[in-house]
Short mmCIF file of C-alpha atoms and ligand atoms in Angstrom, two decimals:
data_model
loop_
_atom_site.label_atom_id
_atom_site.label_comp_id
_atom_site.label_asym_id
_atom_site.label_seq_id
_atom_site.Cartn_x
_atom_site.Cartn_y
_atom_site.Cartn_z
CA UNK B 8 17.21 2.92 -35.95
CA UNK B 9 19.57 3.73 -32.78
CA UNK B 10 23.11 2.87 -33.43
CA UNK B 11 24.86 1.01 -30.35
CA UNK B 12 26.94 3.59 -29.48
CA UNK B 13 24.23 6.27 -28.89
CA UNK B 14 21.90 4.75 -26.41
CA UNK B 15 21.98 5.80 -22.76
CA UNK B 16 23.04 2.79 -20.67
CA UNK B 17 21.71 2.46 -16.99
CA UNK B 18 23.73 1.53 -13.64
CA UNK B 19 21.34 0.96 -11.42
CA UNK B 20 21.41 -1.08 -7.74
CA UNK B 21 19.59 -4.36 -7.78
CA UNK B 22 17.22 -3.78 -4.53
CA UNK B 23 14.87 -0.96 -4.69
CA UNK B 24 16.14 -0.43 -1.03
CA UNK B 25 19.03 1.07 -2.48
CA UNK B 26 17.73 3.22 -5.10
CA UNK B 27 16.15 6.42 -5.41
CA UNK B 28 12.71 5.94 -6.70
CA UNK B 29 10.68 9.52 -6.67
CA UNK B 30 7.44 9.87 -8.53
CA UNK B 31 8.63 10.79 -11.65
CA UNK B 32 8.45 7.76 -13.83
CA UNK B 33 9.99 8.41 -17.41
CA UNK B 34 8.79 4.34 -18.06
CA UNK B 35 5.12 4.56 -17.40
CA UNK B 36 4.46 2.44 -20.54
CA UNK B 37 6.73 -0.23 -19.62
CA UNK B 38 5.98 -0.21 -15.38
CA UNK B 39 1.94 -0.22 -16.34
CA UNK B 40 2.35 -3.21 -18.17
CA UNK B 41 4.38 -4.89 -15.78
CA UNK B 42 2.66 -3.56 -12.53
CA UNK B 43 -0.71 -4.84 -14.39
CA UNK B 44 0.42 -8.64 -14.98
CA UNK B 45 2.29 -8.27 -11.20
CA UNK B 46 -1.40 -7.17 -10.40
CA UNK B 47 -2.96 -10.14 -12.40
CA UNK B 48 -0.47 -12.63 -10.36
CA UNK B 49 -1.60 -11.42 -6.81
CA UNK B 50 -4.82 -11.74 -7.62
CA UNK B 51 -4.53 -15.38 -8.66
CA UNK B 52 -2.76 -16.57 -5.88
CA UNK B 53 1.22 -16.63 -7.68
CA UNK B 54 2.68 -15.08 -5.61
CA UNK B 55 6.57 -15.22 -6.77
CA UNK B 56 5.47 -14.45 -9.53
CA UNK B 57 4.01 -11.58 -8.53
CA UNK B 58 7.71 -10.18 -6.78
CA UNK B 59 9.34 -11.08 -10.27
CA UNK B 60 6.93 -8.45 -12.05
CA UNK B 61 7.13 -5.80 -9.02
CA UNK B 62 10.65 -5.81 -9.15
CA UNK B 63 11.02 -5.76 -13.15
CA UNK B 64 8.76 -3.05 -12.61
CA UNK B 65 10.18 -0.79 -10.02
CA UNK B 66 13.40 -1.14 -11.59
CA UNK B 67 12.24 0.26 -14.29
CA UNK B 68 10.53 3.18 -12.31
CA UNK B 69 14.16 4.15 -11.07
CA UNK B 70 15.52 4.99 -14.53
CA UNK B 71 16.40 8.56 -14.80
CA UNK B 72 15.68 8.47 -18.91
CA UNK B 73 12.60 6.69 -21.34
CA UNK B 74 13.83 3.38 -22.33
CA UNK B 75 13.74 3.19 -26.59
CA UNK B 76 15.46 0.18 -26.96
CA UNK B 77 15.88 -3.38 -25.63
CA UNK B 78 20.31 -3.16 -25.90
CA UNK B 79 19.87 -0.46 -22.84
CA UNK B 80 18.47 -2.84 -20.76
CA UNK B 81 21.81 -5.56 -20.89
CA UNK B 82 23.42 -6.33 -17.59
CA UNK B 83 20.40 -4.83 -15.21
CA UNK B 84 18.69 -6.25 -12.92
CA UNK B 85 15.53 -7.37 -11.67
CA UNK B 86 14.61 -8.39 -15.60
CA UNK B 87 13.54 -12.13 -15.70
CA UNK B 88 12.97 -13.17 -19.04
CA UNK B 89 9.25 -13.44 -18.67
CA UNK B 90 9.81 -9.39 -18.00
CA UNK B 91 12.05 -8.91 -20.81
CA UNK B 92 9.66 -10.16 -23.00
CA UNK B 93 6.83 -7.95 -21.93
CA UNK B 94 9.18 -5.02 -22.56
CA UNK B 95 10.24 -5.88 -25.83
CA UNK B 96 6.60 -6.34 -26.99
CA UNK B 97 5.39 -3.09 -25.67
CA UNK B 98 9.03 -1.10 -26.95
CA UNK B 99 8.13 -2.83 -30.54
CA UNK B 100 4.44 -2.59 -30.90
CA UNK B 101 2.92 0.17 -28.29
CA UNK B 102 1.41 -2.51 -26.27
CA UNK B 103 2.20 -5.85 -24.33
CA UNK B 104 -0.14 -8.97 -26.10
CA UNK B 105 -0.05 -10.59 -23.06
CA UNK B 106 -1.06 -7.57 -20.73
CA UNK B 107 -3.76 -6.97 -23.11
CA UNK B 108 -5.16 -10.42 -23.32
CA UNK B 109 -5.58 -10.63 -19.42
CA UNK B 110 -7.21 -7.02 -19.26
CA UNK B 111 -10.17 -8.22 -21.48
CA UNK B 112 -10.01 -11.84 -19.69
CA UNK B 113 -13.22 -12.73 -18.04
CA UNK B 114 -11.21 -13.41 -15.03
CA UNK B 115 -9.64 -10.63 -14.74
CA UNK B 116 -12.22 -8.71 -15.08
CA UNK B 117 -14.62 -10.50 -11.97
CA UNK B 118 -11.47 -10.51 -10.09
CA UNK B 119 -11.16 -6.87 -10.18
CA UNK B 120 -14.47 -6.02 -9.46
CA UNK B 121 -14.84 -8.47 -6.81
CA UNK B 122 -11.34 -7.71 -4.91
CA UNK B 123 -12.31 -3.96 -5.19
CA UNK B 124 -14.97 -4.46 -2.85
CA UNK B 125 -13.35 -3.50 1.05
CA UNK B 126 -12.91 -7.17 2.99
CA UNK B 127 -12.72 -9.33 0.01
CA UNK B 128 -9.62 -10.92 -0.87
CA UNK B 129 -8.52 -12.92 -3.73
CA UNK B 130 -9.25 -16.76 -1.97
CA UNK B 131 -12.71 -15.16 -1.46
CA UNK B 132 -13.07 -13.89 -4.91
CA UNK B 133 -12.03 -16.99 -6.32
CA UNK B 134 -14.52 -18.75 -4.89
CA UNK B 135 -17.11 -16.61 -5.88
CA UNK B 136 -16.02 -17.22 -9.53
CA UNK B 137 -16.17 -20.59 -9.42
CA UNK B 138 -19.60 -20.59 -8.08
CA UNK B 139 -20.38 -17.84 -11.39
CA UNK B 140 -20.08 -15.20 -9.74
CA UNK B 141 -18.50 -12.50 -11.25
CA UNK B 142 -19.81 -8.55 -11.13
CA UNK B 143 -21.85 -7.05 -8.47
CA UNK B 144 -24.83 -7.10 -9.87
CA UNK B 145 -24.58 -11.13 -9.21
CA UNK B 146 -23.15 -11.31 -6.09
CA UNK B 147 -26.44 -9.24 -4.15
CA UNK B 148 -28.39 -12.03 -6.06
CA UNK B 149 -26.37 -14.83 -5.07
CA UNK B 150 -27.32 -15.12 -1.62
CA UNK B 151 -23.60 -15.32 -0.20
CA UNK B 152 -23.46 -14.40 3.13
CA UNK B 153 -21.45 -11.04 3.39
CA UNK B 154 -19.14 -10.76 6.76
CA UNK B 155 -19.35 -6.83 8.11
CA UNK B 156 -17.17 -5.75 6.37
CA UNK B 157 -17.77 -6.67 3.23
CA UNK B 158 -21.49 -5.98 3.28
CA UNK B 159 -20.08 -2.45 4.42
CA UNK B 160 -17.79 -2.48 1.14
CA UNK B 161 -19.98 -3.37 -0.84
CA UNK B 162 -22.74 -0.63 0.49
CA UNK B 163 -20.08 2.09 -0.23
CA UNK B 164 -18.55 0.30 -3.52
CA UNK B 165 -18.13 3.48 -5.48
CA UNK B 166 -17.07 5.53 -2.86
CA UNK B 167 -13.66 3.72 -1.79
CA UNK B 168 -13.11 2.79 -5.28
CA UNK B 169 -12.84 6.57 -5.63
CA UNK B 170 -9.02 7.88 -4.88
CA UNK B 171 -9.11 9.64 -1.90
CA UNK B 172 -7.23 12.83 -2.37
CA UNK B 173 -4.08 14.72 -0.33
CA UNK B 174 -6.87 17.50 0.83
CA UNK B 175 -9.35 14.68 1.97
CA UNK B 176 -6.20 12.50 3.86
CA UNK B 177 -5.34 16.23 5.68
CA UNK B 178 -9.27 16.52 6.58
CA UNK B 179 -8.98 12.78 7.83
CA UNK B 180 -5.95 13.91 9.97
CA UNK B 181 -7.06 16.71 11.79
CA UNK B 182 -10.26 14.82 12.87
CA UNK B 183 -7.51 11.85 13.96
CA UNK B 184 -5.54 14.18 15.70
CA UNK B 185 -8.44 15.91 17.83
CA UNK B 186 -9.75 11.84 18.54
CA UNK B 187 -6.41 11.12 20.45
CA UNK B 188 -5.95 14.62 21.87
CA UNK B 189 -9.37 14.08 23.64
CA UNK B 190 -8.66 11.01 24.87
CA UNK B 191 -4.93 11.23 25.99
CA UNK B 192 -3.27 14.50 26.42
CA UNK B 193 0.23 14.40 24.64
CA UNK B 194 -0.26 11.50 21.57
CA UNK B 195 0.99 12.24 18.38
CA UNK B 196 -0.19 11.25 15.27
CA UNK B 197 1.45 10.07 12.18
CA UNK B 198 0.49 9.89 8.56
CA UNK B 199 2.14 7.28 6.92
CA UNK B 200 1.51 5.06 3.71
CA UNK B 201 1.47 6.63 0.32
CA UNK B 202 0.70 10.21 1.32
CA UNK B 203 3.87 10.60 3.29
CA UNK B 204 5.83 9.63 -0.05
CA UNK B 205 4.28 12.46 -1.58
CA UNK B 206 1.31 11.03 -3.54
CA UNK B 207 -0.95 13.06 -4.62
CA UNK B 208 -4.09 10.04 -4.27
CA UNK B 209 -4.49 6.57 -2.21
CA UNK B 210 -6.74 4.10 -1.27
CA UNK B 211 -7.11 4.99 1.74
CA UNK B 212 -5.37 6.87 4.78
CA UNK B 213 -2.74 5.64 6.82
CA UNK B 214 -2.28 6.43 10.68
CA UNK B 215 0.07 5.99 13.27
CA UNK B 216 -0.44 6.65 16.65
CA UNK B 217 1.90 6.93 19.66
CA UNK B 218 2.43 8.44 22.65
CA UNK B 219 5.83 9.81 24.33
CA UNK B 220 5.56 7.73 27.61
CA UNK B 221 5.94 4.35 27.03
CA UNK B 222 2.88 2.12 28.16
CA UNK B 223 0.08 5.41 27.92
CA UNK B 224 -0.94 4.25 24.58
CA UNK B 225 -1.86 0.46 25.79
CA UNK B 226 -5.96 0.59 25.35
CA UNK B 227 -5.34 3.50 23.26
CA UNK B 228 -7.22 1.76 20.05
CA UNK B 229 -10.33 1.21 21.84
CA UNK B 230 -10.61 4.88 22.75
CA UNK B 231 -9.52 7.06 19.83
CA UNK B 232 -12.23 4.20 17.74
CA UNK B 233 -15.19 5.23 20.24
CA UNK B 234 -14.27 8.99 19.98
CA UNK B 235 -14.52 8.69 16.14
CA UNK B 236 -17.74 6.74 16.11
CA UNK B 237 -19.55 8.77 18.62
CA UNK B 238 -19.03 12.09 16.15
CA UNK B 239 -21.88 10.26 14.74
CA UNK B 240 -24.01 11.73 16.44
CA UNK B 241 -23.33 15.24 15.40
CA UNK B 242 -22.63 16.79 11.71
CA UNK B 243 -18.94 15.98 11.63
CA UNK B 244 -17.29 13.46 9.90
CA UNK B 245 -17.16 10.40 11.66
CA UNK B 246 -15.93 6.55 12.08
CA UNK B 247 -18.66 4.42 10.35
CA UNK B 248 -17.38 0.81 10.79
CA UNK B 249 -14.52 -0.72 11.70
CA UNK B 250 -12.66 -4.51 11.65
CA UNK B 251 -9.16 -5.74 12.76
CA UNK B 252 -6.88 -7.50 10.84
CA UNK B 253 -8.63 -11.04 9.44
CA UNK B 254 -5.06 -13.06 10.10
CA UNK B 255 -3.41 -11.88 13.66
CA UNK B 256 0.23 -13.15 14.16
CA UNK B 257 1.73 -12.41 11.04
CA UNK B 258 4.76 -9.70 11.44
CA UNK B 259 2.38 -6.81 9.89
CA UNK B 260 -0.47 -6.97 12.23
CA UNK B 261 1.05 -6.90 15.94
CA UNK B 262 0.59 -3.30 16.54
CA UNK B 263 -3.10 -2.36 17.50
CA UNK B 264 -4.55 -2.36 14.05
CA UNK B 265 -7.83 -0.66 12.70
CA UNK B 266 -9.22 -0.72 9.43
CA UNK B 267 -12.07 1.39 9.25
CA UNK B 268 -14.42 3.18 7.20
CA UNK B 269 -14.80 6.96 7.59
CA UNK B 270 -17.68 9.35 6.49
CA UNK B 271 -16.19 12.38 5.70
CA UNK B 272 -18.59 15.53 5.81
CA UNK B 273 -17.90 17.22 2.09
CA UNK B 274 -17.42 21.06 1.64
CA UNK B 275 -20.68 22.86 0.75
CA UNK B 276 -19.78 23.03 -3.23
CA UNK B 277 -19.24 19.09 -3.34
CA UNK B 278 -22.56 19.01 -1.68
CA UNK B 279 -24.41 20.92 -4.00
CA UNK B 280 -23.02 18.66 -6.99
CA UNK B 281 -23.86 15.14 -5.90
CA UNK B 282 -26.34 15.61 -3.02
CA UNK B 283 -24.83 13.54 -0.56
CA UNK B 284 -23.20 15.63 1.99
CA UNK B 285 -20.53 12.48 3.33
CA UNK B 286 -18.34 10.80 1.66
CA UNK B 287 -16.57 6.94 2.61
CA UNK B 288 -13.14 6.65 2.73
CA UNK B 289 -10.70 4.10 3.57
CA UNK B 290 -8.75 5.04 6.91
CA UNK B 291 -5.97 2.06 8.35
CA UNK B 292 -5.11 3.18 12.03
CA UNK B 293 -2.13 1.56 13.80
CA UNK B 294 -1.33 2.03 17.42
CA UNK B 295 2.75 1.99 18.24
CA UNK B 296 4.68 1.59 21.45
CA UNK B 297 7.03 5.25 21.43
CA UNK B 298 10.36 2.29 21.50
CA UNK B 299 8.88 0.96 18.43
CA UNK B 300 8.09 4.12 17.09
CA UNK B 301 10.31 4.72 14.08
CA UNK B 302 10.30 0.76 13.23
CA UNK B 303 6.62 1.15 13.06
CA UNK B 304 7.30 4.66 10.76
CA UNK B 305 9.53 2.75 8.79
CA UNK B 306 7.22 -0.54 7.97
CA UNK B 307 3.88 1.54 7.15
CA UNK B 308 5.25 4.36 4.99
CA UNK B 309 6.03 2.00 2.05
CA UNK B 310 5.87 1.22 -0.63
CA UNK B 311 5.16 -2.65 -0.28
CA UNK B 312 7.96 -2.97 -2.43
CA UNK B 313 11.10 -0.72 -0.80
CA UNK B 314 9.28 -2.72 2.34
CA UNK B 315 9.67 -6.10 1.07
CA UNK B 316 13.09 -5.23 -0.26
CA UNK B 317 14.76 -3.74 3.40
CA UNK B 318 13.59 -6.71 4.77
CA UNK B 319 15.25 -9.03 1.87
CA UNK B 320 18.36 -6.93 2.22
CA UNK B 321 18.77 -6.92 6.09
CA UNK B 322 18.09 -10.55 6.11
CA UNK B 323 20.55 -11.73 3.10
CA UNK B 324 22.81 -9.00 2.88
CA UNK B 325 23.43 -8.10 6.92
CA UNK B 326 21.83 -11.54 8.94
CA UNK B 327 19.46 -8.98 10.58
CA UNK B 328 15.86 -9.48 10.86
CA UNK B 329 13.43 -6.38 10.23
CA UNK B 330 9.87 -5.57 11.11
CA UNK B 331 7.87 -3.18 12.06
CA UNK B 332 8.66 -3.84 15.51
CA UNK B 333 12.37 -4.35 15.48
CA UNK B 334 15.54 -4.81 14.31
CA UNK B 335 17.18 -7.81 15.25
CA UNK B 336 21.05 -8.61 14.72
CA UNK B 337 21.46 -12.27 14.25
CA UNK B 338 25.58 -11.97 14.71
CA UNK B 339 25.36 -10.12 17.66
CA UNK B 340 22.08 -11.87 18.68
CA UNK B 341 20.45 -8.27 19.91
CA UNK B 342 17.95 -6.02 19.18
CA UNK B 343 19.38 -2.27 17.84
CA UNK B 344 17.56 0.44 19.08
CA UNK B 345 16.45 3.14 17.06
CA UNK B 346 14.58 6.04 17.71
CA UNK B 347 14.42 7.58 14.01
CA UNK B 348 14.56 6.31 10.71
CA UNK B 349 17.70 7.53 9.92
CA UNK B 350 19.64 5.34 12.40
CA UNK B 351 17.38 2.03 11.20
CA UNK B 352 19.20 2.89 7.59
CA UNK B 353 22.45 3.09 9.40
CA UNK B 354 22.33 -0.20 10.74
CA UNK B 355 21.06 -1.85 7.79
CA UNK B 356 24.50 -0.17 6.05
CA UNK B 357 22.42 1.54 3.52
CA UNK B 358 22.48 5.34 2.12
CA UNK B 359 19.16 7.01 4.16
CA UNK B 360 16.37 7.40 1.70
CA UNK B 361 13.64 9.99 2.54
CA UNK B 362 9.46 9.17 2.14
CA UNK B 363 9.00 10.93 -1.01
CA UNK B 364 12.00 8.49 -2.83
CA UNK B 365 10.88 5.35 -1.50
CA UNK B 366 8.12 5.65 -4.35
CA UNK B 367 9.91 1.83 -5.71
N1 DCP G 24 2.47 -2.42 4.22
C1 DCP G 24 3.32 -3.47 3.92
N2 DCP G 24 2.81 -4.71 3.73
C2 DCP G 24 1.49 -4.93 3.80
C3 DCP G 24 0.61 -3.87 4.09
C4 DCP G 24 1.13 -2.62 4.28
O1 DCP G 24 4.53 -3.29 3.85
N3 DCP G 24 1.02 -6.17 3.59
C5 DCP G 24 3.01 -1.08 4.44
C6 DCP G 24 3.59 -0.50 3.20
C7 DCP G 24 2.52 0.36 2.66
C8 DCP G 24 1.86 0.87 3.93
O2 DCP G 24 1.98 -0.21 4.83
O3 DCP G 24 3.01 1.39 1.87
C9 DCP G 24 0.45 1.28 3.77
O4 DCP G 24 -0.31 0.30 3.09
P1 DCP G 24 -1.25 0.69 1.89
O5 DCP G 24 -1.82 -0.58 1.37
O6 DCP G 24 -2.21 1.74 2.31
O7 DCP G 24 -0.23 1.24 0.79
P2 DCP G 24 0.05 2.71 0.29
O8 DCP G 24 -0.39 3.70 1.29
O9 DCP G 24 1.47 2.73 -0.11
O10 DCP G 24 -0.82 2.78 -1.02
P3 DCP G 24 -2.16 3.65 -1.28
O11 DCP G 24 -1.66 4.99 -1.66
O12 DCP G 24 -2.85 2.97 -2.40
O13 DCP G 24 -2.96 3.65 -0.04
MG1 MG G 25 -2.38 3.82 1.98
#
C-alpha cells in the first residue's frame, strides 16, 4: 500500500486546449479503456456521452507520471463519476468489467465491423443490425443496396482497415504535390491530420490545398481529382474513387472537400510478398482560400478532441466563434485575421501549442 503522503499529485488545466498532450502516454491502460467505451458511445448514437469519456480520457493522456492510485486523481478534472469508476476498476483489477463486457458484446462487435467499412456510419450500421445483419459475410448476402462508396469500402475492406504508415502518407504527398503543380503553377500543399502531430500510423491521409493568390484555387478540386484519376492509366499510383461530404452545410465541410480512395503502387519487395502490386488507402483532400489558410491548418490538424475543445474555449471562455474558416469576435462583432496559427492562439488568449502536442 501507498501512504498519502507519497503519491504524485497532478495540476493539470481542464481543456485539452490548454495542455500539452505529446504522444507519450504513461496511462495507456486507463485512456484504452476509456477511449474504448467513448468509442462504444459514438457508435451508438450518445453522443455526450461520448465527450464525457474523450475528455476523462485525454486528461488522462496529459499526465506526465502512471497513475497507481485513485487519491491522485482528487480535485482533477474532466473525471465524471461514470469515468472514475472505470479507473478504479481497471487500477484494482487489471481490467475495466464494463469495457470488457461491451468488447465481447454482439453489438459491439457488428458495429465495428460494419462502421469499419469506408461510407458507413453508425445510423447505417444500426440499421443493418436490426435487420440481422452483423459481419460481412452477411451483408454481400443481404441484398442491401451499397451507395459508391461503400460498395468501394467494402471491395477494399482489408486494405483501409490496414494503418497506413508515415512512409506511405509521404508517397501519398509527393504524388499530391505533382497533381496541383500540374494543374496550377504556385499551390502548396499541406499535410494535416494525425501525421502532422507526429503519428507514426492513420486512417488515412489528410490534405490541404491552397494557393498564394486569393481566388486561383476556386475549381481547383475538380482539377487536382482528374489529374489523380487519369494516372490510371499508367503504372503510378493513382485516385481510384472519390465522394464529397454526405451532409454539406455543417461548419466542417465548407471548404472543397474530397474523400477519396487511392491505389498506391507498392515497392518491388512488398510486391513480391503479397502479389498485389497497389495498395488502397484512405486520402481526405480539402481545398482552402490562402485568407482562410491557417484557420483551415488549424481545424484539420486535430485531434478531434484539442478541436472540439478550442472551439468550447473560444466560445465560453472569450465569446468568439471558431471554425475552420474563421474567427469571429462576438464583443467586437468582427472577424480577426490570421495568417498563421500562432496568431489564432493569440487571440483565443491561450499559450501556442505546436502539431506534435495537440496529441489530446
Ligand atoms: N476533424 C474534426 N472534426 C471532424 C473531422 C475532422 O475536427 N468531424 C479534424 C480533426 C482531425 C482532422 O480533421 O484530426 C483529420 O481527421 P481524421 O479523422 O483523419 O483524424 P486524424 O488524422 O487525427 O486521425 P487518423 O490518424 O486516424 O487519420
Ligand atoms: Mg487522418
Amino acid at each position: 500500500q501507498i501512504s498519502e503522503a507519497e503519491v504524485a499529485l497532478f495540476s493539470v488545466s481542464s481543456y485539452a486546449c490548454q495542455r500539452r498532450t505529446t504522444l507519450d502516454n504513461h496511462n495507456s491502460n486507463l485512456t484504452d479503456a476509456l477511449s474504448l467505451l467513448a468509442e462504444n458511445a459514438e457508435l451508438n448514437n450518445e453522443d455526450g456521452r461520448g465527450v464525457a469519456f474523450r475528455r476523462a480520457a485525454a486528461l488522462m493522456k496529459a499526465l506526465p507520471t502512471q497513475v497507481i492510485s485513485m487519491s491522485q486523481l482528487r480535485g482533477l478534472p474532466c473525471l465524471g463519476e461514470h469515468s472514475l469508476r472505470v479507473i478504479k476498476d481497471v487500477l484494482e483489477n487489471g481490467v475495466s468489467s464494463e469495457v470488457e463486457s461491451t468488447k465481447q458484446s454482439k453489438r459491439y462487435k457488428a458495429l465495428k465491423i460494419l462502421t469499419g467499412i469506408f461510407g458507413v456510419g453508425a445510423k447505417t450500421a444500426d440499421r443493418w443490425i436490426r435487420e440481422g445483419i452483423y459481419n460481412l459475410e452477411q451483408l454481400r448476402h443481404s441484398g442491401q443496396t451499397l451507395n459508391r462508396a461503400q460498395k468501394s469500402g467494402l471491395e477494399h475492406y482489408d486494405d483501409l482497415n490496414e494503418p497506413v504508415t508515415k512512409a506511405e502518407a509521404d508517397a501519398i504527398g509527393e504524388i499530391v504535390q505533382k497533381a496541383v503543380d500540374s494543374v496550377l503553377t504556385g499551390s502548396q500543399v499541406a499535410l494535416t491530420g494525425g501525421f502532422r502531430r507526429g503519428k507514426l500510423t492513420g486512417h488515412d491521409v489528410d490534405f490541404l490545398i491552397t494557393h498564394p493568390e486569393e481566388g486561383k484555387e476556386v475549381g481547383l478540386m475538380p482539377k487536382v481529382v482528374a489529374w489523380l484519376e487519369s494516372q490510371k492509366t499508367t503504372r503510378n499510383s493513382y485516385l481510384e474513387s472519390k465522394d464529397g461530404p454526405a451532409r454539406p452545410a455543417s461548419n466542417m465541410d465548407r471548404f472543397e472537400r474530397c474523400f477519396s480512395i487511392f491505389k498506391l503502387t507498392k515497392g518491388k519487395e512488398q510486391e513480391t510478398a503479397s502479389h498485389k502490386i497497389w495498395r488502397a488507402v484512405r486520402v481526405d483532400l480539402v481545398v482552402s482560400p490562402i485568407s482562410q489558410f491557417a484557420f483551415a491548418v488549424l481545424g484539420w490538424t486535430g485531434s478531434k478532441l484539442f478541436e472540439r475543445e478550442l472551439r468550447r474555449w473560444a466560445g465560453h471562455e472569450k465569446n468568439m466563434s471558431l471554425s475552420s474558416h474563421a474567427l469571429f469576435d462576438n464583443t467586437q462583432n468582427k472577424y480577426l485575421r490570421a495568417t498563421s496559427e500562432e496568431e489564432i492562439f493569440a487571440y483565443l488568449g491561450l499559450e501556442y501549442i505546436p502539431p506534435s502536442e495537440r496529441n489530446a
